[in-house]
XYZ file of C-alpha atoms in Angstrom:
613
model
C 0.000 0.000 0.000
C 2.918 2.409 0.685
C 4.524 1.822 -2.997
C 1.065 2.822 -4.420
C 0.462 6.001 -2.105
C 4.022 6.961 -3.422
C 2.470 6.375 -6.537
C -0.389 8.016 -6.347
C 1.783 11.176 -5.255
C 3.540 11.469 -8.479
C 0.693 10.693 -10.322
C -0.101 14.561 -8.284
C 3.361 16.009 -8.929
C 2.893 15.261 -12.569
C -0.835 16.521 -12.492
C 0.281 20.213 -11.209
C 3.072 20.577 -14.242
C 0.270 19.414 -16.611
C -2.721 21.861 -15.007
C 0.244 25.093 -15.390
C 0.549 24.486 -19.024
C -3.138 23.811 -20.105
C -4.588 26.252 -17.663
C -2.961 28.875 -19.957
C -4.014 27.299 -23.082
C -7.453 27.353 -21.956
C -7.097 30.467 -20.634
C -6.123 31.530 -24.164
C -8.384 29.630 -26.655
C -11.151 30.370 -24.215
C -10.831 34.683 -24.999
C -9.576 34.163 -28.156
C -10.958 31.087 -30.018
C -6.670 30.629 -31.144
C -5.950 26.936 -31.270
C -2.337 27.380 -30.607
C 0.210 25.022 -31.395
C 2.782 27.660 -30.033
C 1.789 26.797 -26.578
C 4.280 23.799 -26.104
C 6.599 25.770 -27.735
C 6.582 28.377 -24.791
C 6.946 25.347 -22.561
C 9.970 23.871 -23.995
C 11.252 28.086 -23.897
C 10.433 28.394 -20.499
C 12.533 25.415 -19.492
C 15.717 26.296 -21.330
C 15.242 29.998 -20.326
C 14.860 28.681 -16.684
C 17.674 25.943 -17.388
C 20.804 29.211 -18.190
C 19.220 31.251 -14.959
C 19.215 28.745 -12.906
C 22.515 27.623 -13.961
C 23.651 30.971 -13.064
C 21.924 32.189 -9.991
C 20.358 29.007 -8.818
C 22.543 28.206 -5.698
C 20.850 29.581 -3.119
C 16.965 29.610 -3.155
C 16.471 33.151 -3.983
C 18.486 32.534 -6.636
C 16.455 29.597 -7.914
C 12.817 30.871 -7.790
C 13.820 34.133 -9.225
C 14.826 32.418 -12.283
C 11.834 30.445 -12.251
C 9.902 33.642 -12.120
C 12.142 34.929 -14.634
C 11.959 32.789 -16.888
C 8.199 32.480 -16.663
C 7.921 36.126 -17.276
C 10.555 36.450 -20.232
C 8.123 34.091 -21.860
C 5.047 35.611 -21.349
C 6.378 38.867 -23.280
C 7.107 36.819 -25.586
C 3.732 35.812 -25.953
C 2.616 39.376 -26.178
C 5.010 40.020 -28.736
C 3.708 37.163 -30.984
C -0.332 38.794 -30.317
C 1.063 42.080 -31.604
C 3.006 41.210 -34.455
C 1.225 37.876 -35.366
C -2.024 37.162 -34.435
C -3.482 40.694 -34.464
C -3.373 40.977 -37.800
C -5.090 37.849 -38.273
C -7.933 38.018 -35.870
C -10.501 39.151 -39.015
C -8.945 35.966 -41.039
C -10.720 32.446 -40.717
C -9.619 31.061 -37.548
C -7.739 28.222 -38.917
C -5.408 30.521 -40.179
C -4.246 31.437 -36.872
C -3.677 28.150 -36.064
C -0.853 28.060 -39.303
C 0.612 31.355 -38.164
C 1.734 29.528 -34.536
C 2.207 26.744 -36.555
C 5.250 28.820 -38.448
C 5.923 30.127 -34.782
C 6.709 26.450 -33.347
C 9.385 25.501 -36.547
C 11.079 28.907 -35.843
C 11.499 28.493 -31.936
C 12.697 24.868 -32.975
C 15.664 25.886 -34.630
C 15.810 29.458 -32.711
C 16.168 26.895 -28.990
C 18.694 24.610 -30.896
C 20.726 27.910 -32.048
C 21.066 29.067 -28.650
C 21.071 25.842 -26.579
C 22.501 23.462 -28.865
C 20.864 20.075 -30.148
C 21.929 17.946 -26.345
C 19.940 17.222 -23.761
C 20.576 19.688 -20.762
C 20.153 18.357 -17.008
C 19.599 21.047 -14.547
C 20.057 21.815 -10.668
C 18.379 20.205 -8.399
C 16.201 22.930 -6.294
C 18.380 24.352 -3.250
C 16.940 22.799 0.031
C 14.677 20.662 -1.823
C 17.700 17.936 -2.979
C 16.687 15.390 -0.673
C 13.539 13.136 -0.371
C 11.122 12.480 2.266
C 9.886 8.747 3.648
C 6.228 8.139 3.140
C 5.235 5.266 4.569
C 8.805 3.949 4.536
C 9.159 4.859 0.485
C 11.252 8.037 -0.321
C 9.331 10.586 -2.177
C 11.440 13.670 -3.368
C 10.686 17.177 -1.498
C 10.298 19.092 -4.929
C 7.888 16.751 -6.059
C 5.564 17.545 -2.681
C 6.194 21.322 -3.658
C 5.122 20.953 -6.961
C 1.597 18.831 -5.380
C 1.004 21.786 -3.489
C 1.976 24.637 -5.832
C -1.132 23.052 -8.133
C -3.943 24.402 -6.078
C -1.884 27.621 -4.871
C -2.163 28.480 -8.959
C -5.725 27.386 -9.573
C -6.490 29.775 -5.942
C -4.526 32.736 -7.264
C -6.457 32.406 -11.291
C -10.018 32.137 -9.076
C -8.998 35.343 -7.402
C -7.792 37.246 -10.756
C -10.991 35.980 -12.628
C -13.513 36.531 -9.930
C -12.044 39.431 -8.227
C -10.298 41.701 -10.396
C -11.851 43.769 -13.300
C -9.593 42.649 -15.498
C -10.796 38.697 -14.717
C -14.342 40.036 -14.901
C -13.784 41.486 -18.963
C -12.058 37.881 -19.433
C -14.976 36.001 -18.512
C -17.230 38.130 -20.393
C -15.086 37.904 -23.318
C -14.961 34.103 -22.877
C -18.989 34.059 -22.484
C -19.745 36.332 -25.616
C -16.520 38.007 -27.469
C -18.770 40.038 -29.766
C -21.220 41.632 -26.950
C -17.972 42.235 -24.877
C -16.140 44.549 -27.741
C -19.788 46.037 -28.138
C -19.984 46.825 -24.374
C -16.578 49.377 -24.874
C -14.099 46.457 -23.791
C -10.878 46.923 -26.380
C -10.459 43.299 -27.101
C -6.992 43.814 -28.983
C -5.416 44.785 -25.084
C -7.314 41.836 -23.050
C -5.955 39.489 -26.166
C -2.696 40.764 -25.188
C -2.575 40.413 -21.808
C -4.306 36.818 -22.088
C -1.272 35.748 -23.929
C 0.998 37.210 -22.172
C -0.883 35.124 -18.729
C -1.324 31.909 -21.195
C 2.025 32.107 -22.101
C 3.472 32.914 -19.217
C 1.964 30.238 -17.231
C 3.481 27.528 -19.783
C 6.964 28.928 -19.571
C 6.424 28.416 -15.350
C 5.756 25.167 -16.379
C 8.746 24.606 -17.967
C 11.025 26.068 -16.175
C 9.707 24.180 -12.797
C 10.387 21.019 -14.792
C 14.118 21.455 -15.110
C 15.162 19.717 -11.644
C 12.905 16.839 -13.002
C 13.988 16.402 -16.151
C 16.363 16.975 -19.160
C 15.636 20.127 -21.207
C 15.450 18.564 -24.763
C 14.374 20.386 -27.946
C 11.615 17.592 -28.340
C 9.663 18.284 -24.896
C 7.086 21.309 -27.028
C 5.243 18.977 -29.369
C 4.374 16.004 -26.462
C 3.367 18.726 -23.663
C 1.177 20.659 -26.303
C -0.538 17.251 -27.010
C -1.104 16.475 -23.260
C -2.489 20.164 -22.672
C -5.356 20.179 -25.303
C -6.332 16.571 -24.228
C -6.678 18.213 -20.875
C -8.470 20.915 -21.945
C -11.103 18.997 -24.269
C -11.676 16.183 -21.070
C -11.984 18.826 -18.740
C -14.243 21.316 -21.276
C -12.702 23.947 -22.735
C -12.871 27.706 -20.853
C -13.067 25.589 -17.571
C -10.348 26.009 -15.383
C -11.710 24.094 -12.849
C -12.344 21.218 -15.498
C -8.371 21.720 -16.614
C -7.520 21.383 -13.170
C -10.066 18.279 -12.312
C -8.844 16.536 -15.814
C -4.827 17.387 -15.057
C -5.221 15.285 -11.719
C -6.920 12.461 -13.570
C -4.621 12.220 -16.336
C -1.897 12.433 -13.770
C -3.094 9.447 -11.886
C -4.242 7.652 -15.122
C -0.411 8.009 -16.233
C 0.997 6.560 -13.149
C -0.786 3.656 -12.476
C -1.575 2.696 -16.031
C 2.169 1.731 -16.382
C 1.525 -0.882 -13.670
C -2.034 -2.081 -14.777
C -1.945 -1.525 -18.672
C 1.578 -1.492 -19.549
C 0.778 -2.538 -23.052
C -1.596 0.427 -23.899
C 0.386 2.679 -21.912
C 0.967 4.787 -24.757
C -2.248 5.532 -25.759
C -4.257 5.314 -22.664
C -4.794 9.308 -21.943
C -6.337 8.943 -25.744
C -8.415 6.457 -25.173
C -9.704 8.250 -21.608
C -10.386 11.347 -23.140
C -12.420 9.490 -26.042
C -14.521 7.813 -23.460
C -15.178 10.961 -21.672
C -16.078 12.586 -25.579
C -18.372 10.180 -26.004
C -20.126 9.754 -22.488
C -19.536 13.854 -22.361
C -19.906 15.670 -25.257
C -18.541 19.023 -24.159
C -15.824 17.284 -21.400
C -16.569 17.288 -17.837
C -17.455 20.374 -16.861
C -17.517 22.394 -20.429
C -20.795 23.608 -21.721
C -22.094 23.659 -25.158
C -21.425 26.660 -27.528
C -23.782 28.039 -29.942
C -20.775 27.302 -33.111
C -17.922 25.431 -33.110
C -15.096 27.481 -32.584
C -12.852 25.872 -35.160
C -15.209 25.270 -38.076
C -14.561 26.592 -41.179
C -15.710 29.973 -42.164
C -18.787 29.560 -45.180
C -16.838 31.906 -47.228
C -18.467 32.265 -50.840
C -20.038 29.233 -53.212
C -18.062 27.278 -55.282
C -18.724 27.484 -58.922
C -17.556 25.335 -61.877
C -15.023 27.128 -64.187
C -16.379 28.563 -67.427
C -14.692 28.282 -70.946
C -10.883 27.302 -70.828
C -11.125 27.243 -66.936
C -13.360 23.879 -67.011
C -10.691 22.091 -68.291
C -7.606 23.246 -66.567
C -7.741 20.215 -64.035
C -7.226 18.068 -67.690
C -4.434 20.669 -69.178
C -2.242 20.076 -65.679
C -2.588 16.312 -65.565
C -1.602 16.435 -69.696
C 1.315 19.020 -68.760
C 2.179 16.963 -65.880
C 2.621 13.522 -67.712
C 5.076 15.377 -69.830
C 7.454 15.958 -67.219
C 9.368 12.747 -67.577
C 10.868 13.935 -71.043
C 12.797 16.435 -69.282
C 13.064 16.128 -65.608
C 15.897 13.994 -64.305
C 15.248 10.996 -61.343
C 15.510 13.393 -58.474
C 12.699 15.933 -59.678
C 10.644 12.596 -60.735
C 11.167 12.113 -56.962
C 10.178 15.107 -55.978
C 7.148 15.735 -57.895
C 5.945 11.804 -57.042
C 5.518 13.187 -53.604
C 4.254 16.153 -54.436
C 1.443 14.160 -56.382
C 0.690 11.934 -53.440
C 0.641 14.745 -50.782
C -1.740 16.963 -53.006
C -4.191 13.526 -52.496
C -3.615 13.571 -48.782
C -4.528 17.174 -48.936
C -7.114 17.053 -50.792
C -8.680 14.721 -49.331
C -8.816 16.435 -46.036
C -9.863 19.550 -47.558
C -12.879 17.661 -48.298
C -13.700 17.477 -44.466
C -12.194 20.787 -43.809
C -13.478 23.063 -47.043
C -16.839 21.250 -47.858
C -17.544 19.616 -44.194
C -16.414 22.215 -42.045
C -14.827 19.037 -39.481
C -11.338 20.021 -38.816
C -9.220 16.911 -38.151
C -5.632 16.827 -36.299
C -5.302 12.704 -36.886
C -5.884 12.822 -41.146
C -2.224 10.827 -40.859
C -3.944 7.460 -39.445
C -5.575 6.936 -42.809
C -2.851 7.907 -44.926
C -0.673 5.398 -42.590
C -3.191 2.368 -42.848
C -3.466 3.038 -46.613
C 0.194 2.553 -46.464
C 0.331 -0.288 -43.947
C -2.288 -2.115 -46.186
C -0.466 -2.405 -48.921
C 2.737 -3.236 -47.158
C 1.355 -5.908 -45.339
C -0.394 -7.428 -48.254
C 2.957 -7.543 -49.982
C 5.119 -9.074 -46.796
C 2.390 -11.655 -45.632
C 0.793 -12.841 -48.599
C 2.681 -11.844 -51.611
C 0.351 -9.657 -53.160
C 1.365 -8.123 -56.693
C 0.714 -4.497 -56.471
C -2.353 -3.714 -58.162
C -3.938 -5.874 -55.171
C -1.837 -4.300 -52.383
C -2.826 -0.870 -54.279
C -6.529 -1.633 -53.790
C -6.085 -3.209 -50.243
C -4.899 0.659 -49.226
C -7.952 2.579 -49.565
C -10.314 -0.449 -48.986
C -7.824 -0.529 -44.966
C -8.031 3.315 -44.548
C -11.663 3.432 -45.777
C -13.056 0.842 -43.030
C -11.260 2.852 -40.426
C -12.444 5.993 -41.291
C -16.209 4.089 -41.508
C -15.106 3.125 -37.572
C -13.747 6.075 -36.551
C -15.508 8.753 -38.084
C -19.713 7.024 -36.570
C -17.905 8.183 -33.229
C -16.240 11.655 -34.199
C -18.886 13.411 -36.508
C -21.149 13.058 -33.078
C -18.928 16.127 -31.698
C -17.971 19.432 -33.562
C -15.352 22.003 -33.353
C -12.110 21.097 -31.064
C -13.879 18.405 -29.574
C -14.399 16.944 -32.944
C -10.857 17.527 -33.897
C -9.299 15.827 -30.642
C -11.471 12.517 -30.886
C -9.622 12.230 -34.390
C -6.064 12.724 -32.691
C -7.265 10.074 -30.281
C -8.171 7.616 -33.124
C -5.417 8.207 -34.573
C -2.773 7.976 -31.761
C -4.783 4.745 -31.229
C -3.595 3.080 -34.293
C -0.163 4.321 -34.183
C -0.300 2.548 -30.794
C -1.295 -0.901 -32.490
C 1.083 -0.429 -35.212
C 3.924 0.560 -33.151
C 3.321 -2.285 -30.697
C 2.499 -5.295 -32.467
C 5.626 -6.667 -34.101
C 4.502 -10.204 -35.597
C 2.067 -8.627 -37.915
C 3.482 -4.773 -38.538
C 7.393 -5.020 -37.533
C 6.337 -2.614 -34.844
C 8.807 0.747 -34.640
C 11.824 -1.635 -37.337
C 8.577 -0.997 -39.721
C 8.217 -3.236 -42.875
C 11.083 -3.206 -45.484
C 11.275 -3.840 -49.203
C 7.894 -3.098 -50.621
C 9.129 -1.844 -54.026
C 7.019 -1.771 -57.477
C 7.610 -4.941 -59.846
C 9.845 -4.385 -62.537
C 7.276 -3.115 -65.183
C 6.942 0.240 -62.701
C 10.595 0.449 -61.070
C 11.667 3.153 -62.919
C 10.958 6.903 -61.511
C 9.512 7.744 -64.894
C 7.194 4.575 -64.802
C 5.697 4.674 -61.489
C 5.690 8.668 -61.026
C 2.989 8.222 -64.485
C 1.457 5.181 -62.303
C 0.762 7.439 -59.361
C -0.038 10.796 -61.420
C -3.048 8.220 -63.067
C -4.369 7.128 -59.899
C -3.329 10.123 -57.704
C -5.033 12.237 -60.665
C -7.758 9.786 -60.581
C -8.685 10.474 -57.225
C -8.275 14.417 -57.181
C -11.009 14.490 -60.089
C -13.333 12.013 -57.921
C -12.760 14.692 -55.027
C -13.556 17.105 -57.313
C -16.792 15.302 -59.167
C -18.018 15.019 -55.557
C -18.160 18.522 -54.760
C -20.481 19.569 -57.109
C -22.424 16.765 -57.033
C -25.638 16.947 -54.672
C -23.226 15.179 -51.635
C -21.307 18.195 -52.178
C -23.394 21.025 -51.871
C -25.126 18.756 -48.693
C -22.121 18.991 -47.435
C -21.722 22.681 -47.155
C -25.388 22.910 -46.423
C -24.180 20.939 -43.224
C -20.993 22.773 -42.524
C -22.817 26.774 -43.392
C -26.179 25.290 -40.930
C -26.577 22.315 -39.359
C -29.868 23.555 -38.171
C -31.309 24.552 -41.223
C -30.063 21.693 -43.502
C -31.893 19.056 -40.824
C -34.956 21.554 -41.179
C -35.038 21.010 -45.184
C -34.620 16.739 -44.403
C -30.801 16.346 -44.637
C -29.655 14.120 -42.407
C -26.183 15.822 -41.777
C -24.631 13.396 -39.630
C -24.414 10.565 -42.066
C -23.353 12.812 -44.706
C -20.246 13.882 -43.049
C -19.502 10.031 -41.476
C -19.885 9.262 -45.470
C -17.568 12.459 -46.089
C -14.906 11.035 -43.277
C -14.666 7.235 -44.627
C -14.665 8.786 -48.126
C -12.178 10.999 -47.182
C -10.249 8.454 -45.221
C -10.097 6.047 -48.624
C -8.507 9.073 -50.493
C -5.490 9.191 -48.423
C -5.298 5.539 -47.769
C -4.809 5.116 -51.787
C -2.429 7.623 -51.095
C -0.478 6.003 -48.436
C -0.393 2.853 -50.417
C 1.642 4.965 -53.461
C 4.128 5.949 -50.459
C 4.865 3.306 -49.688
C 5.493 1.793 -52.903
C 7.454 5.199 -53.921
C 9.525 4.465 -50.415
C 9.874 1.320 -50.676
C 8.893 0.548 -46.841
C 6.578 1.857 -44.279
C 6.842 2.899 -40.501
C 4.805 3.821 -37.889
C 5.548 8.049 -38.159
C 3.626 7.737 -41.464
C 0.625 8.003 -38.364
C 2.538 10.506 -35.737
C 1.232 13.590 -35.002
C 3.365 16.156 -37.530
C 2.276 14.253 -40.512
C -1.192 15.469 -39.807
C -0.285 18.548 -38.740
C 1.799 18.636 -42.233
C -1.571 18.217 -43.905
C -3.372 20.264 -42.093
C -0.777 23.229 -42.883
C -0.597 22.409 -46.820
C -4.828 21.959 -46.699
C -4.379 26.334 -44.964
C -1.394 27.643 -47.032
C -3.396 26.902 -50.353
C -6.867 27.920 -49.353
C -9.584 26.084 -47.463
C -12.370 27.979 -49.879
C -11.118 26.595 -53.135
C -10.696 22.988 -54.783
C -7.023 24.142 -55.800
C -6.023 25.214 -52.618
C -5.074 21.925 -51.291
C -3.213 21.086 -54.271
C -1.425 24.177 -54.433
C -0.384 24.001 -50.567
C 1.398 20.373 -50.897
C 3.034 21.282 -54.161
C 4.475 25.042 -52.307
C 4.677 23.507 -48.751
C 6.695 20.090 -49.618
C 8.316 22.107 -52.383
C 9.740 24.740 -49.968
C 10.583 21.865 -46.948
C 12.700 20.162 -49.999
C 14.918 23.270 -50.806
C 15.079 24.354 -47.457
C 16.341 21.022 -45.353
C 18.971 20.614 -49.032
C 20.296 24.033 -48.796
C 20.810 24.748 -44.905
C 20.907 23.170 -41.442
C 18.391 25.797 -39.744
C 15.601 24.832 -42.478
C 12.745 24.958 -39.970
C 13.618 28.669 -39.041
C 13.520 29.244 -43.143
C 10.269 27.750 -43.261
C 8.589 28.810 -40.436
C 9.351 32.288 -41.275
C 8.121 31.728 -44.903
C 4.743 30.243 -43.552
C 4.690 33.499 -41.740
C 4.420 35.818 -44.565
C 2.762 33.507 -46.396
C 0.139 33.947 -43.656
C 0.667 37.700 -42.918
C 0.166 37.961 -46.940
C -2.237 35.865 -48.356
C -4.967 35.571 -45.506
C -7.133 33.555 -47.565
C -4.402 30.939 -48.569
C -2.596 31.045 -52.010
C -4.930 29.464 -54.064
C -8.047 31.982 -52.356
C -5.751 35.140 -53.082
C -5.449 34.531 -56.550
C -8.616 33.537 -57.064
C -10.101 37.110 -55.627
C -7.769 38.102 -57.561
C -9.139 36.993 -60.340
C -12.675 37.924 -59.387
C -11.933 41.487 -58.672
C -9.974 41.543 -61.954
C -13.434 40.362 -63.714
C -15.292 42.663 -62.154
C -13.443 45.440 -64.137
């Protein structure tokens, strides 16, 4: 009983790290609606800022919690800084788009931390006076973890008392409550945005920076904490900091015990709790429901077929396209074979995101079991391709089918979250079960026969079916599913009022969706030649996510356009310098900062206004 008590207690210690960091995302998304991938970032800045402070000044305990406080300061201006250059000139752009612009942010802290901190692992000071351990029930415990169990409820105290009793926490809940009737009521919302990031932000770089006597500072620690903090804040319901603070403590204890009672889903086990909760609690424990999702696409204006030479451009690229091979070499065949089977994977998301208005962080499972299918229909049975080819979207499709009955019964982040979960679900069972899927060694030598081998042969094999697809896409969104689609995604209400049945139009959307990339995934992993279980991780959805917002989520290019700039830009940039994800974050940047609308949108207003003349 002692050894679990102990247990229980850093299941606590690990609780109040977890509550500091999503108490200021949901602090954040809750005033301003920004889904903010920077967040971890400020996390993993927090702990190297506290990391050189305390190195410095942290012998003596003054010394130490002045560089925590430091730190945790230094990185809430930066926060403010990124409101006022960044995200204030965004705020009248689709939401999404915000969530690319901290999405630039995160590559160009990356290499920005690894500039000044170098690409080791840093181990810190342990906390002056705190070094030692205490015996609970005859089982050490260390003192900095019991600070750490009590400095949990001293923060959630001291945000009750700024949000009940301070003026300032009384415009922040009205903001939170109604943003629009707040800015009518006189309250400048471009100041209380500020000063919520800078408290968001600073509250993830105390985080951090209380985290260094725990563990090493590594330039890995921003994607995994940002994960962890929106699980917490969908379970506990997002603008509830008592929710954060009530899921934080059960994710805490769910991630120490579940080592000891489900070692082999440890993994994925915070996942699968907060789908359970999702699907028991729509709106997490102590959430509420909103009158529109806050991450939905915006409507934006109908799509219209092309008139004249415009109908047929799809036809004139494919035609230009399958000319290539006479004069590109094997490396640009390369190139543009990925850019080919990315433009499917983000095309077919853009059908959830542009015609469905269901934004989805976990697009990458069905690209992965696409390419999983046809891998293991190769190794285990021998399959020629064509089979292992139709095995991939046939895979992704039936998982979509599962996955999507249970996610299109949410909307907005909540919606977007249960599709992380899915997907972090079967990278679990990938990753984990090595007689069937090679587990993380992956599954070698799945390479074309020898009537595709060459690049020019199987880059014209995957422009015909790649192509294929992209037209299907495209055939669907003007047919009738189509425009029931955006009926769903402009009103839900009104398109159930008419006699649509929206939900089973957007589960048909997801598994259709789902079979796009699969057939995708399959052509990786022919083009690659093997397949492993990051084809599922997190950044390859974010990837497609990012490519789906840099082209446009109101056009049927925009998608295209995105993964043929986006994986055209990562290419040159990793070939011509080391510090490629500063390069491309900053490029993503102005890309944001000047197109609003995405590429593809731009021009085509462009165009419009241009017509209009």
């Amino acid at each position: 009983m002692s050894f679990y008590f102990v247990q229980f207690l850093s299941g606590l210690a690990a609780a109040a790290t977890l509550f500091l960091v999503s108490s200021g995302l949901t602090i954040v998304f809750g005033v301003t609606r920004i889904v903010n991938f920077a967040h971890g970032s400020f996390y993993m800045l927090g702990a190297y800022m506290g990391w050189s402070l305390i190195e410095r000044w942290g012998t003596t305990p003054l010394g130490f919690w002045g560089g925590v406080a430091l730190a945790s300061l230094a990185v809430g201006l930066l926060g403010a800084l990124m409101e006022v250059g960044l995200l204030r000139r965004l705020y009248r752009s689709p939401e999404l788009f915000q969530l690319l612009a901290t999405f630039g942010v995160v590559l160009v802290v990356q290499d920005v931390a690894s500039a000044a901190w170098g690409a080791e692992d840093l181990l810190g000071r342990r906390a002056p006076g705190l070094k030692g351990s205490v015996d609970i029930l005859d089982q050490p415990f260390p003192l900095y973890d019991l600070v750490l169990i009590g400095l949990g409820p001293v923060v959630l105290g001291l945000l009750w008392l700024l949000f009940n009793r301070t003026r300032w926490g009384t415009l922040v809940r009205a903001a939170t409550q109604d943003r629009e009737m707040a800015a009518a009521l006189g309250v400048d919302p471009a100041r209380l945005f500020t000063g919520v990031l800078f408290l968001g932000s600073a509250l993830a770089g105390l985080g951090g920076a209380l985290q260094v006597p725990r563990e090493a500072v590594t330039l890995h620690m921003d994607m995994a904490i940002v994960v962890e903090a929106f699980v917490v804040v969908v379970v506990g319901g997002m603008g509830s900091l008592t929710g954060a603070f009530v899921a934080s403590l059960l994710i805490g204890q769910l991630q120490a015990f579940g080592i000891l009672v489900f070692p082999q889903i440890t993994l994925v086990l915070v996942f699968l709790f907060m789908a359970v909760v999702l699907v028991i609690r729509p709106y997490g424990l102590l959430g509420r429901a909103e009158d529109a999702p806050p991450t939905a696409a915006s409507p934006g204006p109908p799509l219209v077929l092309a008139a004249g030479l415009g109908r047929w451009a799809p036809a004139l690229l494919l035609a230009v396209l399958a000319l290539v091979p006479l004069v590109a070499g094997d490396y640009a065949l390369i190139v543009l074979t990925e850019v080919v089977i990315l433009a499917l994977v983000a095309a077919s998301l853009h059908l959830l995101i542009g015609l469905g208005g269901l934004v989805s962080f976990g697009h990458a499972a069905y690209f992965g079991l696409g390419a999983y299918g046809a891998a293991l229909m190769v190794k285990h049975l021998a399959a020629p391709m064509p089979l292992a080819l139709a095995a991939a979207p046939l895979l992704a499709g039936v998982g979509a089918l599962i996955a999507g009955w249970f996610c299109v019964r949410r909307s907005g982040l909540y919606f977007a979250m249960l599709t992380l979960a899915f997907a972090q679900i079967a990278w679990s069972v990938v990753f984990q079960w090595y007689g069937v899927t090679g587990g993380d060694n992956g599954i070698l030598g799945v390479w074309p026969p020898g009537w595709a081998s060459g690049k020019a042969a199987y880059y014209w094999l995957t422009l015909a079916l790649a192509g294929g697809a992209l037209l299907l896409l495209r055939r669907a969104a003007f047919a009738p599913f189509g425009y029931t689609l955006r009926a769903g995604r402009d009103s839900a209400l009104r398109a159930e009022a008419v006699g649509i049945d929206v939900r089973r139009h957007q589960w048909l959307a997801f598994a259709l969706a789902g079979s796009a990339a699969g057939l995708a995934g399959g052509l990786y992993a022919f083009a690659k030649g093997s397949v492993f279980p990051t084809l599922m991780a997190v950044p390859v959805s974010v990837d497609a996510l990012v490519m789906v917002l840099m082209g446009g989520i109101q056009t049927l290019s925009g998608p295209v356009v995105g993964a043929a700039v986006f994986h055209l830009l990562e290419t040159q940039a990793m070939s011509l310098t080391d510090w490629w994800r500063l390069g491309l974050g900053l490029i993503i940047v102005v890309l944001v900062l000047a197109f609003p609308k995405g590429i593809a949108g731009f021009a085509r207003d462009l165009w419009l206004r241009r017509a209009e003349r």
